[in-house]
mmCIF file of C-alpha atoms in Angstrom:
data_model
loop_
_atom_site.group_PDB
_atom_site.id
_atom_site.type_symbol
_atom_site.label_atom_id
_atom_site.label_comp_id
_atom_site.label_asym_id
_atom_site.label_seq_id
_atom_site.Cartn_x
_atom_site.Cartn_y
_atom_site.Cartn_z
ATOM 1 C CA UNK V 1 46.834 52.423 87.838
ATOM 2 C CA UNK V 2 44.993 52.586 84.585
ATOM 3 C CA UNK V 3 46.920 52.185 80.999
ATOM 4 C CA UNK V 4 46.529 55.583 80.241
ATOM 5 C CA UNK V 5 47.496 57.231 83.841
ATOM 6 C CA UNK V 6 50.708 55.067 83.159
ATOM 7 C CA UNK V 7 51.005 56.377 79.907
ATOM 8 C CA UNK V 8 50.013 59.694 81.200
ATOM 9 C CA UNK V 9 52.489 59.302 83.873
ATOM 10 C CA UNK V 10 55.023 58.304 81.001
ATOM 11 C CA UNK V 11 54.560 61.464 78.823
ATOM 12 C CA UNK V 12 54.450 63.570 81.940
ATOM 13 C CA UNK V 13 58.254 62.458 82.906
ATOM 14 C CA UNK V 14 59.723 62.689 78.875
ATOM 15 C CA UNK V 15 58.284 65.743 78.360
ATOM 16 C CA UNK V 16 60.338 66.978 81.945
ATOM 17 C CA UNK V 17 62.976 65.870 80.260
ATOM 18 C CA UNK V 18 62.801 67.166 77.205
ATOM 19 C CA UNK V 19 62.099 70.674 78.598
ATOM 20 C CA UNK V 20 65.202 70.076 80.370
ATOM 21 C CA UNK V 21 67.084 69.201 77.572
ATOM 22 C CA UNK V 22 65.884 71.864 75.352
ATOM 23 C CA UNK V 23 66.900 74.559 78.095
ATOM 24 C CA UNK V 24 70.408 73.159 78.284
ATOM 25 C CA UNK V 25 71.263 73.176 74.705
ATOM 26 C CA UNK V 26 69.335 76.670 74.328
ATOM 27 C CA UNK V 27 71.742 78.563 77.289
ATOM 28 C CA UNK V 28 73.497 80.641 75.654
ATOM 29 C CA UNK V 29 76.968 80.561 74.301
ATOM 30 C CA UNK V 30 79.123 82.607 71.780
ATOM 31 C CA UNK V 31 78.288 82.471 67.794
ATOM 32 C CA UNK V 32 81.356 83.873 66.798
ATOM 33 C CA UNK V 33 85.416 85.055 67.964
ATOM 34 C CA UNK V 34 84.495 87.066 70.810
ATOM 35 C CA UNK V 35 86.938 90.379 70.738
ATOM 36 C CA UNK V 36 88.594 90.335 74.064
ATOM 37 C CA UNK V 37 89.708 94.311 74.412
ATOM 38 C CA UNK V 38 93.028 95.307 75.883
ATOM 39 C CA UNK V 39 92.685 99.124 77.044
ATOM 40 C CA UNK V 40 96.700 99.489 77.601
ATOM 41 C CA UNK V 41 99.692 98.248 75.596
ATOM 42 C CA UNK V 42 101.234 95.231 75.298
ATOM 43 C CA UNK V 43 103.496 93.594 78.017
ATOM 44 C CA UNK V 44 101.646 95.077 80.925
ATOM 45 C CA UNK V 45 99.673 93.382 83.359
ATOM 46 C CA UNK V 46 96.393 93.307 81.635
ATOM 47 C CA UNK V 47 97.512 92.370 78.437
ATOM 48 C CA UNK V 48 99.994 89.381 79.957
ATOM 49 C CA UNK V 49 96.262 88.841 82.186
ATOM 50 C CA UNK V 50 94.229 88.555 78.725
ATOM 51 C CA UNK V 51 97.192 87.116 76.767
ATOM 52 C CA UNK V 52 97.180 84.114 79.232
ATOM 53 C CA UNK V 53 93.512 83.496 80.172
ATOM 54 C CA UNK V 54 93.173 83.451 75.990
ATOM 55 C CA UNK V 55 95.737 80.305 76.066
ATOM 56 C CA UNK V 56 94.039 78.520 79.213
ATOM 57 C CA UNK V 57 90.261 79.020 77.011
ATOM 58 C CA UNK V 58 91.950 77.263 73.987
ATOM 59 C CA UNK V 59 94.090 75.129 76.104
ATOM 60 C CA UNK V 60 91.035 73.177 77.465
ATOM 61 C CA UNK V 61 88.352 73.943 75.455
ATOM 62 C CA UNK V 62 86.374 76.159 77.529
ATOM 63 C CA UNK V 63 84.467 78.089 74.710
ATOM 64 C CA UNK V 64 84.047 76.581 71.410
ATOM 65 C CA UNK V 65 84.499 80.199 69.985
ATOM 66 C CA UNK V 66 87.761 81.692 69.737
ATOM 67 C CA UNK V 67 88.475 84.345 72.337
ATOM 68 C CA UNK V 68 90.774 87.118 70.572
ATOM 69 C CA UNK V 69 92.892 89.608 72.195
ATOM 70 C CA UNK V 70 93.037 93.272 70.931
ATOM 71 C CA UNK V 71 95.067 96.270 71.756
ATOM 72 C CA UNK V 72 93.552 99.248 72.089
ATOM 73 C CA UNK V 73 95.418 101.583 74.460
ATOM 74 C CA UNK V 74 94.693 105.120 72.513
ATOM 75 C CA UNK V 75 93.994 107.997 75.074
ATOM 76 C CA UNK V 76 95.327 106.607 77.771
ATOM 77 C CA UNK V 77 92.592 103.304 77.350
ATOM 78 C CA UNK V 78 89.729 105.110 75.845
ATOM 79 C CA UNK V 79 89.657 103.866 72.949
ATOM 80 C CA UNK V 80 88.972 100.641 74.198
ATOM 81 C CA UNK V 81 86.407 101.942 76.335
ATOM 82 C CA UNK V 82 84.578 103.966 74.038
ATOM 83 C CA UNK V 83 84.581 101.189 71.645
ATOM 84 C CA UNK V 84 82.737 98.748 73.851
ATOM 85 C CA UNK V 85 80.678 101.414 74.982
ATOM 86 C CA UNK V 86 79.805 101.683 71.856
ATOM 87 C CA UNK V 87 78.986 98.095 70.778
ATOM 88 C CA UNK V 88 75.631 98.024 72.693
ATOM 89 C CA UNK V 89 74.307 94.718 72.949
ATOM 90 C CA UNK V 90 77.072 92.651 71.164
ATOM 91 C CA UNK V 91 77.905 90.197 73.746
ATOM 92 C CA UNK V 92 80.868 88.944 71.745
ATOM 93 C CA UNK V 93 83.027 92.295 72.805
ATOM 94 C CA UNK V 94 84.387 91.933 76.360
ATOM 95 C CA UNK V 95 87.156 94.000 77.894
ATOM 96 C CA UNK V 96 89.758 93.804 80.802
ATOM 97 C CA UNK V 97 89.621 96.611 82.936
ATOM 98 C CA UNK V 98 92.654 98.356 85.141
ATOM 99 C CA UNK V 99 92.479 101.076 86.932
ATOM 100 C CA UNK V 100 92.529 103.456 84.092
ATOM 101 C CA UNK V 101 88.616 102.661 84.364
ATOM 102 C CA UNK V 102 88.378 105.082 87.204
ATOM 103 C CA UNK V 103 91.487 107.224 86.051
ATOM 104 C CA UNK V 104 90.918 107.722 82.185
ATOM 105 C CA UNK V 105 87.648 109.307 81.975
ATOM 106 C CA UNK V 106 89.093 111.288 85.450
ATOM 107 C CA UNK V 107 92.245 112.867 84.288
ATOM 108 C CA UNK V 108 90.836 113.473 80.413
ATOM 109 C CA UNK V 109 87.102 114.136 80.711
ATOM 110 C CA UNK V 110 86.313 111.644 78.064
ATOM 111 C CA UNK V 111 82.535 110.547 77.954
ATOM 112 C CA UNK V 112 82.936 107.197 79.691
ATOM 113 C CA UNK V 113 82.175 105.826 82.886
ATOM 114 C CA UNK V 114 82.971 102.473 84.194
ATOM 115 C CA UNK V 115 78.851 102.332 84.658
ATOM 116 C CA UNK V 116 78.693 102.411 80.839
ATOM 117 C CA UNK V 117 79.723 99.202 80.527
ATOM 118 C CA UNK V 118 78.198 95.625 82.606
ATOM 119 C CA UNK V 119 80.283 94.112 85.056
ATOM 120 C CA UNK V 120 81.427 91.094 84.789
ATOM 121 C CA UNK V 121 83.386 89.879 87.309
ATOM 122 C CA UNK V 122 86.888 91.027 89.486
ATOM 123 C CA UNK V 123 89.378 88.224 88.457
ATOM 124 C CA UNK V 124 92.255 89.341 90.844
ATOM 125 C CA UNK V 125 93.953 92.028 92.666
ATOM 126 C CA UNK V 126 96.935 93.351 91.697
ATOM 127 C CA UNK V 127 99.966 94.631 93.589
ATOM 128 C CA UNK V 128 101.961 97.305 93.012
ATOM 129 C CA UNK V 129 106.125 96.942 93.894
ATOM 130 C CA UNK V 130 108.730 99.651 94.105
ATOM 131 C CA UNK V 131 111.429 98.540 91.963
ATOM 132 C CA UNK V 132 115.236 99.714 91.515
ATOM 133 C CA UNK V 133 118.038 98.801 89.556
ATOM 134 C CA UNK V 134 119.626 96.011 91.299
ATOM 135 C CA UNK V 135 122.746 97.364 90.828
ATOM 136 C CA UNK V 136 121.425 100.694 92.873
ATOM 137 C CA UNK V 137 122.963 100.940 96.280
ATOM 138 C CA UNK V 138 119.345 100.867 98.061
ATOM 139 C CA UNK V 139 118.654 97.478 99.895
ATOM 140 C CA UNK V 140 115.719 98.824 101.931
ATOM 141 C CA UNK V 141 112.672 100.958 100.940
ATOM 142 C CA UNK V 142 113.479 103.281 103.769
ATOM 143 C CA UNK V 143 117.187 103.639 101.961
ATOM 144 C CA UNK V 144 115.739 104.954 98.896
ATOM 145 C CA UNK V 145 113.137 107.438 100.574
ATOM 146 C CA UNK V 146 115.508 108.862 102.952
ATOM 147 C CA UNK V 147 118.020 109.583 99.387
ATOM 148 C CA UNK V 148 115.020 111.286 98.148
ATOM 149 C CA UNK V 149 114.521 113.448 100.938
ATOM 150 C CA UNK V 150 117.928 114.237 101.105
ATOM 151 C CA UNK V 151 118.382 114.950 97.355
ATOM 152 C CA UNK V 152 117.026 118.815 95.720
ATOM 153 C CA UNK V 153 113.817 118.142 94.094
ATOM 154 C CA UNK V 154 113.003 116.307 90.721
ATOM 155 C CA UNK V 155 116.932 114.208 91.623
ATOM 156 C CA UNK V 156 115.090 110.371 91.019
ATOM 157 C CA UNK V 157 113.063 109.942 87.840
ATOM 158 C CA UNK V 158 110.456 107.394 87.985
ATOM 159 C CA UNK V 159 108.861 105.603 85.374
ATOM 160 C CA UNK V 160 104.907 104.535 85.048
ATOM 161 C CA UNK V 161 102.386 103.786 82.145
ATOM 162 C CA UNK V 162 100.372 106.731 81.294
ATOM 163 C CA UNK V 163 100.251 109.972 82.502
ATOM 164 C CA UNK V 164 97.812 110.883 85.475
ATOM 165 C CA UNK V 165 97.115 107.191 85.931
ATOM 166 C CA UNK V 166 97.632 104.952 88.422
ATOM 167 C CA UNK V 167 102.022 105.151 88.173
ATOM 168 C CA UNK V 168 101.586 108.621 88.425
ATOM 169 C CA UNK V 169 99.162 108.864 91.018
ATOM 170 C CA UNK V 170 101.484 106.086 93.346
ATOM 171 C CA UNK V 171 104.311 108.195 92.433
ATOM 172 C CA UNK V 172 102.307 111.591 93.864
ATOM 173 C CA UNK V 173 101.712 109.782 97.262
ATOM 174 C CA UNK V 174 105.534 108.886 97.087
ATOM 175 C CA UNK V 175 105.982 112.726 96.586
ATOM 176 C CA UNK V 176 103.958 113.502 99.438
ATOM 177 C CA UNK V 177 105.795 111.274 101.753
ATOM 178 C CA UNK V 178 108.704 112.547 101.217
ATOM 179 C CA UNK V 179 107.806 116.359 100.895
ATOM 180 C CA UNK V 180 110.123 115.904 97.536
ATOM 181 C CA UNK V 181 108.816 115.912 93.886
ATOM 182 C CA UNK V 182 109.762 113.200 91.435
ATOM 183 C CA UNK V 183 110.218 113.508 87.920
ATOM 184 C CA UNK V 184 108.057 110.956 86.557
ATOM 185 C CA UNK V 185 108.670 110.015 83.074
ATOM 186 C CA UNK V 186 105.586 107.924 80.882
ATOM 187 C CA UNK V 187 105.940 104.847 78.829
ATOM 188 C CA UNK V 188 103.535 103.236 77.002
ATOM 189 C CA UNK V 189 103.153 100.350 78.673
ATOM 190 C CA UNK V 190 104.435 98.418 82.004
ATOM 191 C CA UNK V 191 106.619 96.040 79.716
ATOM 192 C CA UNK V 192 108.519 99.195 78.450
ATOM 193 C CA UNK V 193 108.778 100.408 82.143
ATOM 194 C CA UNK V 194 110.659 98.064 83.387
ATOM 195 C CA UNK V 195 113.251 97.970 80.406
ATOM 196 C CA UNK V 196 113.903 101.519 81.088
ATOM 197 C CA UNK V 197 114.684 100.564 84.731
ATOM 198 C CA UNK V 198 116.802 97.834 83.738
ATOM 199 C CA UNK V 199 118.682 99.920 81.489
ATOM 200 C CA UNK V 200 119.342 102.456 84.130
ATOM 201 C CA UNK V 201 117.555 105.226 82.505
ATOM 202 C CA UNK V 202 115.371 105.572 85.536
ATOM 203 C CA UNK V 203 116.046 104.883 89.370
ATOM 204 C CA UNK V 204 112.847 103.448 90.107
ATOM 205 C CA UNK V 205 109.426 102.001 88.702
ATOM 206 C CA UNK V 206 105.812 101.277 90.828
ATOM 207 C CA UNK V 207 105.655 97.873 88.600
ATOM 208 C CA UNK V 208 103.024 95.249 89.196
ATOM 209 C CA UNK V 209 104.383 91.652 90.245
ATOM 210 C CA UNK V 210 103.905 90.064 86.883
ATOM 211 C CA UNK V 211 105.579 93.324 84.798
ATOM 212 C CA UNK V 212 108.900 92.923 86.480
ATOM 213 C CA UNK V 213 109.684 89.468 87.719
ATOM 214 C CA UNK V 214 111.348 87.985 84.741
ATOM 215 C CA UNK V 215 113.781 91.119 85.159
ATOM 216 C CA UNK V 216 113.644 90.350 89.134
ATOM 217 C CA UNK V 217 114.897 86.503 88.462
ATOM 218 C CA UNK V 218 117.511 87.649 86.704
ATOM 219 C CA UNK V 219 119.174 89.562 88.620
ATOM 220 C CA UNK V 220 118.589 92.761 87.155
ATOM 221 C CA UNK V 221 116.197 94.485 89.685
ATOM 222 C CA UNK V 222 115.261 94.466 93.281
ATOM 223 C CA UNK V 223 112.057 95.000 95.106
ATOM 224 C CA UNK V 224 112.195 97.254 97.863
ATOM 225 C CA UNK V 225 108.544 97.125 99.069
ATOM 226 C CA UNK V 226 104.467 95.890 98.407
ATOM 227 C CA UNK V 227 101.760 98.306 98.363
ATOM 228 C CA UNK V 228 99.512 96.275 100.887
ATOM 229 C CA UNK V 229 98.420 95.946 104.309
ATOM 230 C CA UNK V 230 100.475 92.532 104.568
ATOM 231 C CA UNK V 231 102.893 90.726 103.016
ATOM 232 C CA UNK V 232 102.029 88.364 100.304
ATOM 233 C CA UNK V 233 101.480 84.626 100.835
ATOM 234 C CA UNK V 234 104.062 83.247 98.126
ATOM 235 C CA UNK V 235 107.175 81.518 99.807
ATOM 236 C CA UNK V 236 108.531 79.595 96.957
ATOM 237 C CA UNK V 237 111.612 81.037 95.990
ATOM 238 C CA UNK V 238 111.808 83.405 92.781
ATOM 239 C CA UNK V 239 115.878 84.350 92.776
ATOM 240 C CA UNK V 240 118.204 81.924 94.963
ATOM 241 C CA UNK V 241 117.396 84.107 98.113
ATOM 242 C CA UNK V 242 114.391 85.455 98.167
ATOM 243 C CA UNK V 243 110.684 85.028 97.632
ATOM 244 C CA UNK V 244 107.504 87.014 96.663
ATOM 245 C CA UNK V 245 106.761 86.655 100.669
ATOM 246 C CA UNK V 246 109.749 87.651 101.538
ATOM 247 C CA UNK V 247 109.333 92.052 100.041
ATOM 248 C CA UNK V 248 108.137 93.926 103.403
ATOM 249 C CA UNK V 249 105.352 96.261 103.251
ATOM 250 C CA UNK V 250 105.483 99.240 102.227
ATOM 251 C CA UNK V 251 104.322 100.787 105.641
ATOM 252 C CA UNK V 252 106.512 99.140 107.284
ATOM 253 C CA UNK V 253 109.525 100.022 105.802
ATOM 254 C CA UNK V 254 108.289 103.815 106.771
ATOM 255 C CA UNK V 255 105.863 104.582 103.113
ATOM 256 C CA UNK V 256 102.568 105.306 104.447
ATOM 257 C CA UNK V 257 101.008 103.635 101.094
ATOM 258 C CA UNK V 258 98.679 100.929 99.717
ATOM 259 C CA UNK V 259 97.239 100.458 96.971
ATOM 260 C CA UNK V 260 96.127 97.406 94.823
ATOM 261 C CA UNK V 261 94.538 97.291 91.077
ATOM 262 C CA UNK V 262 91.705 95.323 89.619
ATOM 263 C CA UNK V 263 92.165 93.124 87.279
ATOM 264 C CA UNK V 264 88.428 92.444 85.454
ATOM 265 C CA UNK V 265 86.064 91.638 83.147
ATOM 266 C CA UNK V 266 83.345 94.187 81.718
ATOM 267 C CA UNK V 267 81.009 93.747 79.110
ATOM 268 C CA UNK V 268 79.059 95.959 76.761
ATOM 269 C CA UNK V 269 76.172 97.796 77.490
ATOM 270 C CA UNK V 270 72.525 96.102 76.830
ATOM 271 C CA UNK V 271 73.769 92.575 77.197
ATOM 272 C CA UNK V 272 71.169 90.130 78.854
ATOM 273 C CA UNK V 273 71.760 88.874 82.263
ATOM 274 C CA UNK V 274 71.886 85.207 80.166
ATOM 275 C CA UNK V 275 75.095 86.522 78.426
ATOM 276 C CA UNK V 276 76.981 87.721 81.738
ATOM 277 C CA UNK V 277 76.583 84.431 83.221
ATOM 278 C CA UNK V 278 78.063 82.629 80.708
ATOM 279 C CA UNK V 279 81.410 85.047 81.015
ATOM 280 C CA UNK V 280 81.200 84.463 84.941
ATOM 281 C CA UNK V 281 81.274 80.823 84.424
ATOM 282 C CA UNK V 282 83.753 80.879 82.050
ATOM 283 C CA UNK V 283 85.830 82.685 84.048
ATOM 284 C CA UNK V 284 85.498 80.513 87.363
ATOM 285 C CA UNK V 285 86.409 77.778 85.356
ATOM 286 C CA UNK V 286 89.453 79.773 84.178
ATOM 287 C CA UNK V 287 90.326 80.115 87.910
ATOM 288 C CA UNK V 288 89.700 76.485 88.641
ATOM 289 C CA UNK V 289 92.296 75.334 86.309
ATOM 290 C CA UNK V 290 95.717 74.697 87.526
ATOM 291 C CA UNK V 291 97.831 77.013 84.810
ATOM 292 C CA UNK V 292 95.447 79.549 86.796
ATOM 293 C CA UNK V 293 96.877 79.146 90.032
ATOM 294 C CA UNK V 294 100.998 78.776 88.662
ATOM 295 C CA UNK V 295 99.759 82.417 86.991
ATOM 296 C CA UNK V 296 98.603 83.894 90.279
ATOM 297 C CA UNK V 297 101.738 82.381 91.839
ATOM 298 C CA UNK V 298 103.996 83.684 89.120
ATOM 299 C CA UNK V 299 102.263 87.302 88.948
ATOM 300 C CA UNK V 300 101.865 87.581 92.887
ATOM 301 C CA UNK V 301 97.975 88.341 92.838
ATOM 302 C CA UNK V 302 95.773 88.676 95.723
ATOM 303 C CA UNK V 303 92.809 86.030 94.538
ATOM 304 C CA UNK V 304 89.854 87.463 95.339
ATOM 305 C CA UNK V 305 86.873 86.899 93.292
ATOM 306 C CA UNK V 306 83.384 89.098 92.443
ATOM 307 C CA UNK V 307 80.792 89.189 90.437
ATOM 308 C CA UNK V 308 76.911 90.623 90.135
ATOM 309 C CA UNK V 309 75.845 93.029 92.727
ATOM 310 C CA UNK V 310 79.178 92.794 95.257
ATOM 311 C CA UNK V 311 81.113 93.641 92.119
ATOM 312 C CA UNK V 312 79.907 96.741 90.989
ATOM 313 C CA UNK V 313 79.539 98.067 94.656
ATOM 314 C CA UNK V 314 82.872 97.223 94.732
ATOM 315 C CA UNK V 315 83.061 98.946 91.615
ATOM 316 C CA UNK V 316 81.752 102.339 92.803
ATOM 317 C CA UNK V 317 84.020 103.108 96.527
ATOM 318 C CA UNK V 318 86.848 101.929 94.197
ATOM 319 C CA UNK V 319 85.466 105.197 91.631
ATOM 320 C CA UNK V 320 85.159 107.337 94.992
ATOM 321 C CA UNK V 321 88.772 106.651 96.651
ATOM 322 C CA UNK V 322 90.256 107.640 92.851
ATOM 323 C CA UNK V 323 88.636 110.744 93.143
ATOM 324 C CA UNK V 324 89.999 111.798 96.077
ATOM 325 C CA UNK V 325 93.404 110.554 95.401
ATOM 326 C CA UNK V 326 93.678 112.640 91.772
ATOM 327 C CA UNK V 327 92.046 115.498 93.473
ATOM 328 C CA UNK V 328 94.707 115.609 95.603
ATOM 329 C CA UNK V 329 97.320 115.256 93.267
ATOM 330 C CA UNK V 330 95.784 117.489 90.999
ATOM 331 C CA UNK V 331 94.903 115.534 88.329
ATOM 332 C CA UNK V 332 91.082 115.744 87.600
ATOM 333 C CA UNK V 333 90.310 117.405 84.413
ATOM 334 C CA UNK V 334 89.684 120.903 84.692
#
């Protein structure tokens, strides 16, 4: 080979390289705090969800940005929503999504739809657990139901977050079980719930996992039943007898009803597809990380992960079974 096809060959490689190189340090990555938007209160599931994922960023230096949580439960979460829907193209406003996506702009009307926003990605399942006071005389699920059926109507109060979302609409199927009406009483958040059921003021609470098991450990309320097709796959122990694994299913303790809540991340509208992956990255190193998996353990989650076009199909039969479920109970907007 001649001098210059070796320095031809030479040049050929570095410049490779270099493009290489550029490309990696020009992928794109936050400028500034990114706003991470809470559409519910504080204590509940998704702001415990954002709360912790905030610690694990800083924690190990995942984003060199800060990521900050914010609050923004107005209107039953549409506030939140309309503000990101509003910050089109400002890939430093992200937001954690419940089921008030479907069951907000439902119930209210509100100009927001979950296909306002991008997906992101689905970082867990949640469950849903009815909860008494442990000091109730219920031990079973099918206890408490048949006391309900036996008792005149509107006898148990339950407590949920929110009116017409998805407490309400758990506590409707409950009500259609038993062919007896509830009255169901609305806190602000799931937090606040469960103090109201440890104070006795209620007899029972649809709680996720995470909302209730500090009360659960100690001693001060009892799980009667999960809102799944199977039991979950937690054994450790969580009081001295029993363990996340160890709550039967709803079904088959004689409640025809499941139902689990996502738990995920949405950004604004007009955001490149450069931006989302950098979120869906961040967040699958989020979930490789083992304060991750103690969290899941903790909070009872069912781990499965989405993103891209899985995701918002996902997205849209989740939409279609809300319908149906707050047309039944009556609680589209008119």
């Amino acid at each position: 080979m001649t001098k210059l096809g070796k320095w031809a060959g030479r040049a050929l490689v570095t410049a490779i390289a270099t493009m290489g190189l550029t490309g990696a340090a020009h992928a794109w990555e936050p400028t500034k705090p990114v706003e991470f938007v809470v559409p519910a209160g504080t204590g509940g599931g998704a702001d415990q969800m954002a709360r912790f994922i905030q610690g694990i960023v800083a924690k190990n230096k995942l984003m060199a940005q800060p990521l900050v949580v914010v609050n923004k439960s107005g209107g039953a979460g549409a506030e939140g929503f309309l503000e990101v829907k509003g910050a089109k193209g400002d890939p430093h406003k992200i937001i954690i999504t419940l089921s008030n996506l479907f069951t907000t702009p439902l119930a209210t009307g509100v100009p927001f739809n979950w296909r306002d926003l991008t997906p992101g990605a689905m970082l867990a399942l949640d469950q849903f657990v009815l909860w008494v006071n442990a000091d109730a005389p219920y031990k079973t699920a099918k206890e408490y139901i048949d006391d309900i059926k036996a008792k005149p109507a509107n006898t148990f109060k339950m407590a949920g977050t929110g009116s017409k979302q998805e407490d309400q609409i758990i506590t409707a199927m409950i009500d259609k079980a038993t062919g007896k009406k509830m009255t169901y009483v609305p806190f602000k958040g799931g937090g606040d719930v469960a103090v109201q059921l440890v104070g006795g003021h209620v007899n029972s609470t649809v709680n996720n996992p995470i909302e209730a098991e500090a009360h659960w450990r100690g001693g001060k309320l009892r799980p009667l039943c999960i809102m799944d097709s199977e039991k979950l796959p937690y054994n450790e122990k969580v009081t001295a007898t029993q363990a996340w694994g160890d709550i039967p299913t709803c079904k088959s303790a004689g409640v025809p009803i499941e139902y689990l809540m996502l738990r995920g991340v949405f950004l604004a509208p007009g955001v490149t597809q450069e931006q989302v992956d950098f979120y869906v990255n961040l967040f699958k190193k989020v979930r490789e990380t083992p304060e991750w998996a103690d969290f899941m353990k903790k909070g009872a989650f069912k781990q499965t992960f989405m993103s891209g076009k899985e995701f918002a199909d996902w997205v849209g039969k989740t939409e279609a079974m809300h319908y149906g479920l707050m047309k039944d109970a009556g609680f589209l907007a008119k």
